Amino acid sequence: MRDVTVEPPPLLKRLFEKISGSIDPAVSEVLGRALEGKEVSKKDAVELFKAGGAELAALMLVADEMRRRTVGQAVTFVVNRNINFTNVCFARCRFCAFSTEEKSSEAYLLTVDQVAARAEQAWKTGATEVCIQGGLHPGIEEDYYENICRAIKGRAPLIHIHAFSPMEVFYGAWKAGLTVKEYLKVLKEAGLDSMPGTAAEILDDEVRDALCPAKIGVRDWVEVVKEAHRQGIPTTSTIMYGHIEQPQHWADHLELIRTIQKETKGFTEFIPLSFVYPNTPLYRIDGARPGATGAEDLKMHAVSRLMLNGWIRNIQASWVKLGPRLAQICLLAGANDLGGTLMEENISRAAGVSSGQKMDLGEMVRIIRGIGRTPAQRNTTYKILKVHE
């Protein structure tokens, strides 16, 4: 996308001019260019991540304006069910409190029929999507992921299957003795509709070596995502922040996501995932910081909106990670989506999140209306299904 100069609304222009006189000139210059539709560079992003006080207020104001220009006044959400099919995982990532060993008394693995039954139940209660992820279980059959897709489509043909992170796809391909390209074709033919762009964490190999040394590196993550996009399988994109990384890593990560999107146009949204720390080895043993601050959460959503402007339309505020109240405020800092109702969620809960496993549809609508926006139910690929006037 080329830079396009856009004149900001008169009121916003006056407010920004009033604030900009009292903030760091470097931040003011970057925000001014962003308001004109200019591309925000990695260097610009690092400056914005330093924002505080009036600078943070200005950053939120500009990000909210770019959100308004891009998607309007609707705040979207999807009615879905989250299904974590196993907590057994050989990777044992340092930021994860959900996984366990196969021999543990707490270990579980859902059968294909159990996963399909939960998906069917979700469809019957109004869900349009099932989000399916789990640990990297060493004992699963080579066709387990494929059979999950086939079984779900057999019982609920119209439900959207949003499943399997790039790490899971890489692992599934290895188990099946196929290339990633071949394996994605198998999954798509079996009914896979889209993929979560999780397992990204921070797309920097040095950081990943400390967080999740058993997971694929940046190069493989990028290649799985690009191949999915080439095959017409859209994905989300994510970042997990607030642990051992630095703002430069945030900027580098956003730049890489933008670069991929310029090539493939396959990302449907970007989801900042604030590190949930209380029960994780990364915090309790390794000494990582205790998650992001509220200001960092706001800056992450705002800078994501500005840096991805023109390439990724939708920025999600994860109520599971942030809690409903902070997620609501992130809707004033560039975000335009609240994610899913979920029905169940185990991974963040195990890490120590306190915001619950599901959100009632009425509560979702109330949160959105509370900031004067229009609630709109969407499907996985952002087609509006119902507007709650």
Coordinates of C-alpha atoms in Angstrom, one line a residue, residues 79-83 115-116 118-120 123 127-133 145 148-154 156-165 187-188 190-197 233-236 379-381:
V79 CA -19.6 -16.6 18.9
N80 CA -17.3 -19.6 19.2
R81 CA -16.1 -22.5 21.3
N82 CA -12.5 -23.1 22.3
I83 CA -11.5 -26.7 22.5
V115 CA -13.8 -33.2 20.0
A116 CA -16.5 -33.5 17.3
R118 CA -18.2 -30.6 21.5
A119 CA -18.1 -28.9 18.1
E120 CA -21.6 -30.2 17.3
W123 CA -23.1 -25.3 16.6
A127 CA -21.5 -20.9 17.6
T128 CA -20.2 -20.3 14.1
E129 CA -16.6 -21.3 14.9
V130 CA -14.6 -23.9 16.8
C131 CA -11.1 -22.9 17.7
I132 CA -9.1 -26.1 18.2
Q133 CA -5.6 -26.2 19.7
Y145 CA -5.6 -33.7 13.3
I148 CA -10.7 -34.2 13.9
C149 CA -11.5 -32.0 10.9
R150 CA -13.3 -34.8 9.1
A151 CA -15.3 -35.8 12.2
I152 CA -16.4 -32.2 12.9
K153 CA -17.5 -31.6 9.4
G154 CA -19.4 -34.9 9.5
A156 CA -21.6 -30.0 12.0
P157 CA -20.9 -29.4 8.3
L158 CA -21.3 -25.6 8.4
I159 CA -19.3 -24.7 11.4
H160 CA -15.9 -23.0 10.7
I161 CA -12.9 -25.0 11.8
H162 CA -10.2 -22.6 13.0
A163 CA -7.5 -24.9 14.1
F164 CA -3.9 -25.9 14.6
S165 CA -1.1 -23.4 15.1
L187 CA -6.0 -30.7 6.4
K188 CA -7.7 -28.4 4.0
A190 CA -10.4 -32.7 5.5
G191 CA -12.2 -29.5 6.4
L192 CA -9.7 -27.0 7.9
D193 CA -11.0 -23.5 7.2
S194 CA -8.4 -21.2 8.8
M195 CA -5.6 -21.3 11.3
P196 CA -4.7 -19.4 14.5
G197 CA -1.4 -17.6 14.1
I233 CA -6.0 -20.9 4.3
P234 CA -6.3 -17.6 6.1
T235 CA -4.6 -17.2 9.5
T236 CA -4.6 -14.8 12.4
N379 CA -17.8 -14.9 11.4
T380 CA -14.1 -16.0 11.5
T381 CA -13.2 -14.0 8.4

